[in-house]
Amino acid sequence: MRLLHTSDWHLGRSFHRVNMLDAQTDFIGHLVETVRERAVDAVLVAGDVYDRAVPPLAAVELFDDALHRLAGLGVPTVMISGNHDSARRLGVGAGLIDRAGIHLRTEPSAAGTPVVLADAVGEIAFYGLPYLEPALVKDEFGVEKAGHEAVLAAAMDRVRADLAARAPGTRSVVLAHAFVTGGEASDSERDITVGGVAAVPAGVFDGVDYVALGHLHGCQTITERVRYSGSPLAYSFSETDHRKSMWLVDLAGDGTVTAERLDCPVPRPLARLRGTLDDLLADPALTRYEDAWVEATLTDPVRPADPMARLTDRFPGTLSLVFAPDRAPDDPDVTYARRLAGRTDRQIAEDFVAHVRGAGPDERELTVLGEAFDAVHADAVAREVLR
C-alpha cells in the first residue's frame, strides 16, 4: 500500500504579517495532484490541521475544500487532531464524514480502534493517536502521574493489544502528534513541555510497521519506521534551512517500509541576514535575497536612522528587524530580552530565585515550581479545548 504522510498544515496561520492562505491553497492543490499522479492509496495527516482552536472562516472553507477533493478521488484519508486543534471541533461530524472515506480520529478513548484498509496482500490497521495532553487524558489511560511518555505508552498498549487480536500478518500504521526524542524543534511549534519533559523515546512505538508523526515542523527520520513529515510551509525564520516536503511511503506485504521525500511548493524563499545596515545594503553577494522574505539582524553599535525603510528599498520582503549590537554577553547594555533568549519560563523563574536569594531553589522548591508551571499549562490547554 502506498501512503502519503503529511502534517502540520496550520490552516489560518500567517507568517509575520503575511497572510498564508494563498500558499496553503497551493499546497492543498499540490497534495491532491500528488495523490492522483503518484497513485497514492491512503493519505495520513498527523495533526495540527488548523493553527488555533477557533480558526478563521477562510481556513475552515479551505479544509472543507481539501476534504471534498480527497473524497472525490476515492482515496481514504486518516487524520488526527494536534495540539493546535480543538479536538472536539475538528471531530464534529466525524461519523458522517467517515462514510466518505475521511477518517477523523480526535478521541483519545478510540486509540485502540483502528481504521482498517486492505490491499491485495491483506489488511492494514491504522491507529490514530490525537495529541494527548497528559493532564486531560491521564484518567482515561489510568496513569498516576501526568506525563507525555506515560500517556503515549498507555495508548500504545491499547494499539498493541488490538493488533495482537487480529489475524497474523496484519500490518499496522500509527499516526501520533508528539515530540519524540531525537527530533529537532523550531521556533514555530507551541511548547508542550510537562514536568520539564516534552520528548518521549521512539521505543514507545515499538511493535508497529510505520509511525507517521506530527508536531515538529522539520521533515525528519527518527528511525526508518518512525518519521516526521514536517509542515508543508515555513512558519518562522528558524525554518529557513528546512526543505519542506511529504513522505511517500510504500508498505510492502511483509511490513517492509520504503520512503521517498516529495518536495512541497515554496511560495517565497527565506533569508536570515546579519551585519551592519551599510554592509547589508551594499554587499553584492546578497543580491540573491532581494526577492526573499528577510529577517535582518543589525549589528550596528548605534541604532541607525530609518533602518526598515532603507532595508525594504533593497529587500522589499523584509518582515523582521532585530537589533543585536556586537557586545560581550556581560556588557551592561546587553538587553534583558537577549539575556533571556532560549530560556524557558521555568528556567527564568529559577534564575529569579537565585538572583533575589543568592542561591538557587532546592529540590523541594524545584518540585513546587514545576507543579505550578504544569498547572498553568494544563489550565491554558483546557481553556483552549473548551472554546
JSON list of N, CA and C in Angstrom, two decimals, residues 194-242:
[
{"chain": "A", "resi": 194, "resn": "VAL", "atom": "N", "xyz": [5.72, 19.22, 29.82]},
{"chain": "A", "resi": 194, "resn": "VAL", "atom": "CA", "xyz": [5.02, 18.94, 31.07]},
{"chain": "A", "resi": 194, "resn": "VAL", "atom": "C", "xyz": [6.03, 18.30, 32.02]},
{"chain": "A", "resi": 195, "resn": "GLY", "atom": "N", "xyz": [6.08, 18.81, 33.25]},
{"chain": "A", "resi": 195, "resn": "GLY", "atom": "CA", "xyz": [7.03, 18.27, 34.22]},
{"chain": "A", "resi": 195, "resn": "GLY", "atom": "C", "xyz": [8.47, 18.46, 33.79]},
{"chain": "A", "resi": 196, "resn": "GLY", "atom": "N", "xyz": [8.71, 19.49, 32.96]},
{"chain": "A", "resi": 196, "resn": "GLY", "atom": "CA", "xyz": [10.06, 19.73, 32.48]},
{"chain": "A", "resi": 196, "resn": "GLY", "atom": "C", "xyz": [10.47, 18.80, 31.35]},
{"chain": "A", "resi": 197, "resn": "VAL", "atom": "N", "xyz": [9.56, 17.92, 30.91]},
{"chain": "A", "resi": 197, "resn": "VAL", "atom": "CA", "xyz": [9.89, 16.93, 29.88]},
{"chain": "A", "resi": 197, "resn": "VAL", "atom": "C", "xyz": [8.87, 17.02, 28.76]},
{"chain": "A", "resi": 198, "resn": "ALA", "atom": "N", "xyz": [9.33, 17.16, 27.53]},
{"chain": "A", "resi": 198, "resn": "ALA", "atom": "CA", "xyz": [8.44, 17.19, 26.39]},
{"chain": "A", "resi": 198, "resn": "ALA", "atom": "C", "xyz": [8.61, 15.95, 25.52]},
{"chain": "A", "resi": 199, "resn": "ALA", "atom": "N", "xyz": [9.85, 15.45, 25.41]},
{"chain": "A", "resi": 199, "resn": "ALA", "atom": "CA", "xyz": [10.15, 14.38, 24.46]},
{"chain": "A", "resi": 199, "resn": "ALA", "atom": "C", "xyz": [9.85, 12.99, 25.04]},
{"chain": "A", "resi": 200, "resn": "VAL", "atom": "N", "xyz": [9.46, 12.09, 24.14]},
{"chain": "A", "resi": 200, "resn": "VAL", "atom": "CA", "xyz": [9.24, 10.69, 24.51]},
{"chain": "A", "resi": 200, "resn": "VAL", "atom": "C", "xyz": [10.15, 9.83, 23.63]},
{"chain": "A", "resi": 201, "resn": "PRO", "atom": "N", "xyz": [10.62, 8.70, 24.13]},
{"chain": "A", "resi": 201, "resn": "PRO", "atom": "CA", "xyz": [11.51, 7.86, 23.33]},
{"chain": "A", "resi": 201, "resn": "PRO", "atom": "C", "xyz": [10.78, 7.18, 22.18]},
{"chain": "A", "resi": 202, "resn": "ALA", "atom": "N", "xyz": [11.49, 6.99, 21.09]},
{"chain": "A", "resi": 202, "resn": "ALA", "atom": "CA", "xyz": [10.90, 6.35, 19.92]},
{"chain": "A", "resi": 202, "resn": "ALA", "atom": "C", "xyz": [10.46, 4.92, 20.23]},
{"chain": "A", "resi": 203, "resn": "GLY", "atom": "N", "xyz": [11.10, 4.30, 21.23]},
{"chain": "A", "resi": 203, "resn": "GLY", "atom": "CA", "xyz": [10.74, 2.93, 21.61]},
{"chain": "A", "resi": 203, "resn": "GLY", "atom": "C", "xyz": [9.31, 2.77, 22.07]},
{"chain": "A", "resi": 204, "resn": "VAL", "atom": "N", "xyz": [8.66, 3.87, 22.46]},
{"chain": "A", "resi": 204, "resn": "VAL", "atom": "CA", "xyz": [7.24, 3.83, 22.84]},
{"chain": "A", "resi": 204, "resn": "VAL", "atom": "C", "xyz": [6.41, 3.22, 21.72]},
{"chain": "A", "resi": 205, "resn": "PHE", "atom": "N", "xyz": [6.85, 3.42, 20.47]},
{"chain": "A", "resi": 205, "resn": "PHE", "atom": "CA", "xyz": [6.06, 2.98, 19.31]},
{"chain": "A", "resi": 205, "resn": "PHE", "atom": "C", "xyz": [6.47, 1.61, 18.78]},
{"chain": "A", "resi": 206, "resn": "ASP", "atom": "N", "xyz": [7.28, 0.87, 19.53]},
{"chain": "A", "resi": 206, "resn": "ASP", "atom": "CA", "xyz": [7.69, -0.46, 19.08]},
{"chain": "A", "resi": 206, "resn": "ASP", "atom": "C", "xyz": [6.48, -1.35, 18.82]},
{"chain": "A", "resi": 207, "resn": "GLY", "atom": "N", "xyz": [6.62, -2.19, 17.79]},
{"chain": "A", "resi": 207, "resn": "GLY", "atom": "CA", "xyz": [5.59, -3.20, 17.53]},
{"chain": "A", "resi": 207, "resn": "GLY", "atom": "C", "xyz": [4.68, -2.87, 16.36]},
{"chain": "A", "resi": 208, "resn": "VAL", "atom": "N", "xyz": [4.88, -1.72, 15.70]},
{"chain": "A", "resi": 208, "resn": "VAL", "atom": "CA", "xyz": [4.06, -1.39, 14.53]},
{"chain": "A", "resi": 208, "resn": "VAL", "atom": "C", "xyz": [4.99, -1.16, 13.34]},
{"chain": "A", "resi": 209, "resn": "ASP", "atom": "N", "xyz": [4.41, -1.19, 12.15]},
{"chain": "A", "resi": 209, "resn": "ASP", "atom": "CA", "xyz": [5.23, -1.13, 10.94]},
{"chain": "A", "resi": 209, "resn": "ASP", "atom": "C", "xyz": [5.66, 0.28, 10.56]},
{"chain": "A", "resi": 210, "resn": "TYR", "atom": "N", "xyz": [4.79, 1.26, 10.78]},
{"chain": "A", "resi": 210, "resn": "TYR", "atom": "CA", "xyz": [5.15, 2.63, 10.43]},
{"chain": "A", "resi": 210, "resn": "TYR", "atom": "C", "xyz": [4.47, 3.60, 11.38]},
{"chain": "A", "resi": 211, "resn": "VAL", "atom": "N", "xyz": [5.21, 4.67, 11.77]},
{"chain": "A", "resi": 211, "resn": "VAL", "atom": "CA", "xyz": [4.66, 5.70, 12.64]},
{"chain": "A", "resi": 211, "resn": "VAL", "atom": "C", "xyz": [4.76, 7.04, 11.91]},
{"chain": "A", "resi": 212, "resn": "ALA", "atom": "N", "xyz": [3.61, 7.63, 11.62]},
{"chain": "A", "resi": 212, "resn": "ALA", "atom": "CA", "xyz": [3.53, 8.93, 10.94]},
{"chain": "A", "resi": 212, "resn": "ALA", "atom": "C", "xyz": [3.37, 10.01, 12.01]},
{"chain": "A", "resi": 213, "resn": "LEU", "atom": "N", "xyz": [4.43, 10.76, 12.22]},
{"chain": "A", "resi": 213, "resn": "LEU", "atom": "CA", "xyz": [4.44, 11.75, 13.30]},
{"chain": "A", "resi": 213, "resn": "LEU", "atom": "C", "xyz": [4.12, 13.15, 12.80]},
{"chain": "A", "resi": 214, "resn": "GLY", "atom": "N", "xyz": [3.51, 13.93, 13.69]},
{"chain": "A", "resi": 214, "resn": "GLY", "atom": "CA", "xyz": [3.31, 15.35, 13.50]},
{"chain": "A", "resi": 214, "resn": "GLY", "atom": "C", "xyz": [3.75, 16.09, 14.75]},
{"chain": "A", "resi": 215, "resn": "HIS", "atom": "N", "xyz": [3.90, 17.38, 14.63]},
{"chain": "A", "resi": 215, "resn": "HIS", "atom": "CA", "xyz": [4.23, 18.35, 15.68]},
{"chain": "A", "resi": 215, "resn": "HIS", "atom": "C", "xyz": [5.49, 19.13, 15.34]},
{"chain": "A", "resi": 216, "resn": "LEU", "atom": "N", "xyz": [6.60, 18.45, 15.06]},
{"chain": "A", "resi": 216, "resn": "LEU", "atom": "CA", "xyz": [7.82, 19.17, 14.69]},
{"chain": "A", "resi": 216, "resn": "LEU", "atom": "C", "xyz": [7.75, 19.57, 13.22]},
{"chain": "A", "resi": 217, "resn": "HIS", "atom": "N", "xyz": [8.21, 20.78, 12.92]},
{"chain": "A", "resi": 217, "resn": "HIS", "atom": "CA", "xyz": [7.99, 21.34, 11.59]},
{"chain": "A", "resi": 217, "resn": "HIS", "atom": "C", "xyz": [9.07, 21.00, 10.57]},
{"chain": "A", "resi": 218, "resn": "GLY", "atom": "N", "xyz": [10.13, 20.33, 11.00]},
{"chain": "A", "resi": 218, "resn": "GLY", "atom": "CA", "xyz": [11.16, 19.89, 10.08]},
{"chain": "A", "resi": 218, "resn": "GLY", "atom": "C", "xyz": [10.94, 18.44, 9.70]},
{"chain": "A", "resi": 219, "resn": "CYS", "atom": "N", "xyz": [11.08, 18.12, 8.41]},
{"chain": "A", "resi": 219, "resn": "CYS", "atom": "CA", "xyz": [10.98, 16.73, 7.95]},
{"chain": "A", "resi": 219, "resn": "CYS", "atom": "C", "xyz": [12.17, 15.96, 8.51]},
{"chain": "A", "resi": 220, "resn": "GLN", "atom": "N", "xyz": [11.89, 14.85, 9.21]},
{"chain": "A", "resi": 220, "resn": "GLN", "atom": "CA", "xyz": [12.95, 14.14, 9.92]},
{"chain": "A", "resi": 220, "resn": "GLN", "atom": "C", "xyz": [12.70, 12.64, 9.95]},
{"chain": "A", "resi": 221, "resn": "THR", "atom": "N", "xyz": [13.79, 11.89, 9.95]},
{"chain": "A", "resi": 221, "resn": "THR", "atom": "CA", "xyz": [13.73, 10.44, 10.09]},
{"chain": "A", "resi": 221, "resn": "THR", "atom": "C", "xyz": [14.30, 10.09, 11.46]},
{"chain": "A", "resi": 222, "resn": "ILE", "atom": "N", "xyz": [13.42, 9.69, 12.37]},
{"chain": "A", "resi": 222, "resn": "ILE", "atom": "CA", "xyz": [13.87, 9.26, 13.71]},
{"chain": "A", "resi": 222, "resn": "ILE", "atom": "C", "xyz": [14.45, 7.85, 13.61]},
{"chain": "A", "resi": 223, "resn": "THR", "atom": "N", "xyz": [13.68, 6.94, 13.00]},
{"chain": "A", "resi": 223, "resn": "THR", "atom": "CA", "xyz": [14.17, 5.63, 12.58]},
{"chain": "A", "resi": 223, "resn": "THR", "atom": "C", "xyz": [13.55, 5.40, 11.21]},
{"chain": "A", "resi": 224, "resn": "GLU", "atom": "N", "xyz": [13.90, 4.31, 10.55]},
{"chain": "A", "resi": 224, "resn": "GLU", "atom": "CA", "xyz": [13.33, 4.04, 9.23]},
{"chain": "A", "resi": 224, "resn": "GLU", "atom": "C", "xyz": [11.82, 3.85, 9.29]},
{"chain": "A", "resi": 225, "resn": "ARG", "atom": "N", "xyz": [11.31, 3.52, 10.47]},
{"chain": "A", "resi": 225, "resn": "ARG", "atom": "CA", "xyz": [9.86, 3.30, 10.62]},
{"chain": "A", "resi": 225, "resn": "ARG", "atom": "C", "xyz": [9.16, 4.43, 11.38]},
{"chain": "A", "resi": 226, "resn": "VAL", "atom": "N", "xyz": [9.90, 5.39, 11.85]},
{"chain": "A", "resi": 226, "resn": "VAL", "atom": "CA", "xyz": [9.33, 6.49, 12.64]},
{"chain": "A", "resi": 226, "resn": "VAL", "atom": "C", "xyz": [9.81, 7.80, 12.03]},
{"chain": "A", "resi": 227, "resn": "ARG", "atom": "N", "xyz": [8.87, 8.57, 11.45]},
{"chain": "A", "resi": 227, "resn": "ARG", "atom": "CA", "xyz": [9.25, 9.77, 10.71]},
{"chain": "A", "resi": 227, "resn": "ARG", "atom": "C", "xyz": [8.31, 10.94, 10.98]},
{"chain": "A", "resi": 228, "resn": "TYR", "atom": "N", "xyz": [8.89, 12.14, 10.88]},
{"chain": "A", "resi": 228, "resn": "TYR", "atom": "CA", "xyz": [8.11, 13.38, 10.82]},
{"chain": "A", "resi": 228, "resn": "TYR", "atom": "C", "xyz": [8.06, 13.84, 9.36]},
{"chain": "A", "resi": 229, "resn": "SER", "atom": "N", "xyz": [6.88, 14.23, 8.91]},
{"chain": "A", "resi": 229, "resn": "SER", "atom": "CA", "xyz": [6.81, 14.84, 7.59]},
{"chain": "A", "resi": 229, "resn": "SER", "atom": "C", "xyz": [7.20, 16.31, 7.65]},
{"chain": "A", "resi": 230, "resn": "GLY", "atom": "N", "xyz": [6.96, 16.95, 8.81]},
{"chain": "A", "resi": 230, "resn": "GLY", "atom": "CA", "xyz": [7.18, 18.38, 8.94]},
{"chain": "A", "resi": 230, "resn": "GLY", "atom": "C", "xyz": [6.02, 19.16, 8.34]},
{"chain": "A", "resi": 231, "resn": "SER", "atom": "N", "xyz": [6.02, 20.46, 8.55]},
{"chain": "A", "resi": 231, "resn": "SER", "atom": "CA", "xyz": [4.98, 21.32, 7.99]},
{"chain": "A", "resi": 231, "resn": "SER", "atom": "C", "xyz": [5.25, 21.54, 6.51]},
{"chain": "A", "resi": 232, "resn": "PRO", "atom": "N", "xyz": [4.20, 21.71, 5.70]},
{"chain": "A", "resi": 232, "resn": "PRO", "atom": "CA", "xyz": [4.41, 21.92, 4.26]},
{"chain": "A", "resi": 232, "resn": "PRO", "atom": "C", "xyz": [4.90, 23.31, 3.92]},
{"chain": "A", "resi": 233, "resn": "LEU", "atom": "N", "xyz": [4.77, 24.25, 4.86]},
{"chain": "A", "resi": 233, "resn": "LEU", "atom": "CA", "xyz": [5.21, 25.62, 4.67]},
{"chain": "A", "resi": 233, "resn": "LEU", "atom": "C", "xyz": [6.03, 26.07, 5.87]},
{"chain": "A", "resi": 234, "resn": "ALA", "atom": "N", "xyz": [6.91, 27.04, 5.67]},
{"chain": "A", "resi": 234, "resn": "ALA", "atom": "CA", "xyz": [7.68, 27.60, 6.77]},
{"chain": "A", "resi": 234, "resn": "ALA", "atom": "C", "xyz": [6.81, 28.58, 7.54]},
{"chain": "A", "resi": 235, "resn": "TYR", "atom": "N", "xyz": [6.85, 28.50, 8.88]},
{"chain": "A", "resi": 235, "resn": "TYR", "atom": "CA", "xyz": [6.05, 29.40, 9.71]},
{"chain": "A", "resi": 235, "resn": "TYR", "atom": "C", "xyz": [6.91, 30.23, 10.67]},
{"chain": "A", "resi": 236, "resn": "SER", "atom": "N", "xyz": [8.23, 30.16, 10.53]},
{"chain": "A", "resi": 236, "resn": "SER", "atom": "CA", "xyz": [9.13, 31.03, 11.29]},
{"chain": "A", "resi": 236, "resn": "SER", "atom": "C", "xyz": [10.47, 31.06, 10.56]},
{"chain": "A", "resi": 237, "resn": "PHE", "atom": "N", "xyz": [11.26, 32.09, 10.85]},
{"chain": "A", "resi": 237, "resn": "PHE", "atom": "CA", "xyz": [12.57, 32.18, 10.21]},
{"chain": "A", "resi": 237, "resn": "PHE", "atom": "C", "xyz": [13.53, 31.11, 10.72]},
{"chain": "A", "resi": 238, "resn": "SER", "atom": "N", "xyz": [13.20, 30.45, 11.82]},
{"chain": "A", "resi": 238, "resn": "SER", "atom": "CA", "xyz": [14.02, 29.33, 12.27]},
{"chain": "A", "resi": 238, "resn": "SER", "atom": "C", "xyz": [13.95, 28.16, 11.30]},
{"chain": "A", "resi": 239, "resn": "GLU", "atom": "N", "xyz": [13.00, 28.21, 10.37]},
{"chain": "A", "resi": 239, "resn": "GLU", "atom": "CA", "xyz": [12.83, 27.14, 9.37]},
{"chain": "A", "resi": 239, "resn": "GLU", "atom": "C", "xyz": [13.48, 27.51, 8.04]},
{"chain": "A", "resi": 240, "resn": "THR", "atom": "N", "xyz": [14.34, 28.53, 8.04]},
{"chain": "A", "resi": 240, "resn": "THR", "atom": "CA", "xyz": [14.96, 29.00, 6.80]},
{"chain": "A", "resi": 240, "resn": "THR", "atom": "C", "xyz": [15.66, 27.88, 6.05]},
{"chain": "A", "resi": 241, "resn": "ASP", "atom": "N", "xyz": [16.32, 26.99, 6.76]},
{"chain": "A", "resi": 241, "resn": "ASP", "atom": "CA", "xyz": [17.08, 25.92, 6.12]},
{"chain": "A", "resi": 241, "resn": "ASP", "atom": "C", "xyz": [16.28, 24.63, 5.91]},
{"chain": "A", "resi": 242, "resn": "HIS", "atom": "N", "xyz": [14.98, 24.66, 6.25]},
{"chain": "A", "resi": 242, "resn": "HIS", "atom": "CA", "xyz": [14.17, 23.47, 6.06]},
{"chain": "A", "resi": 242, "resn": "HIS", "atom": "C", "xyz": [13.89, 23.22, 4.58]}
]
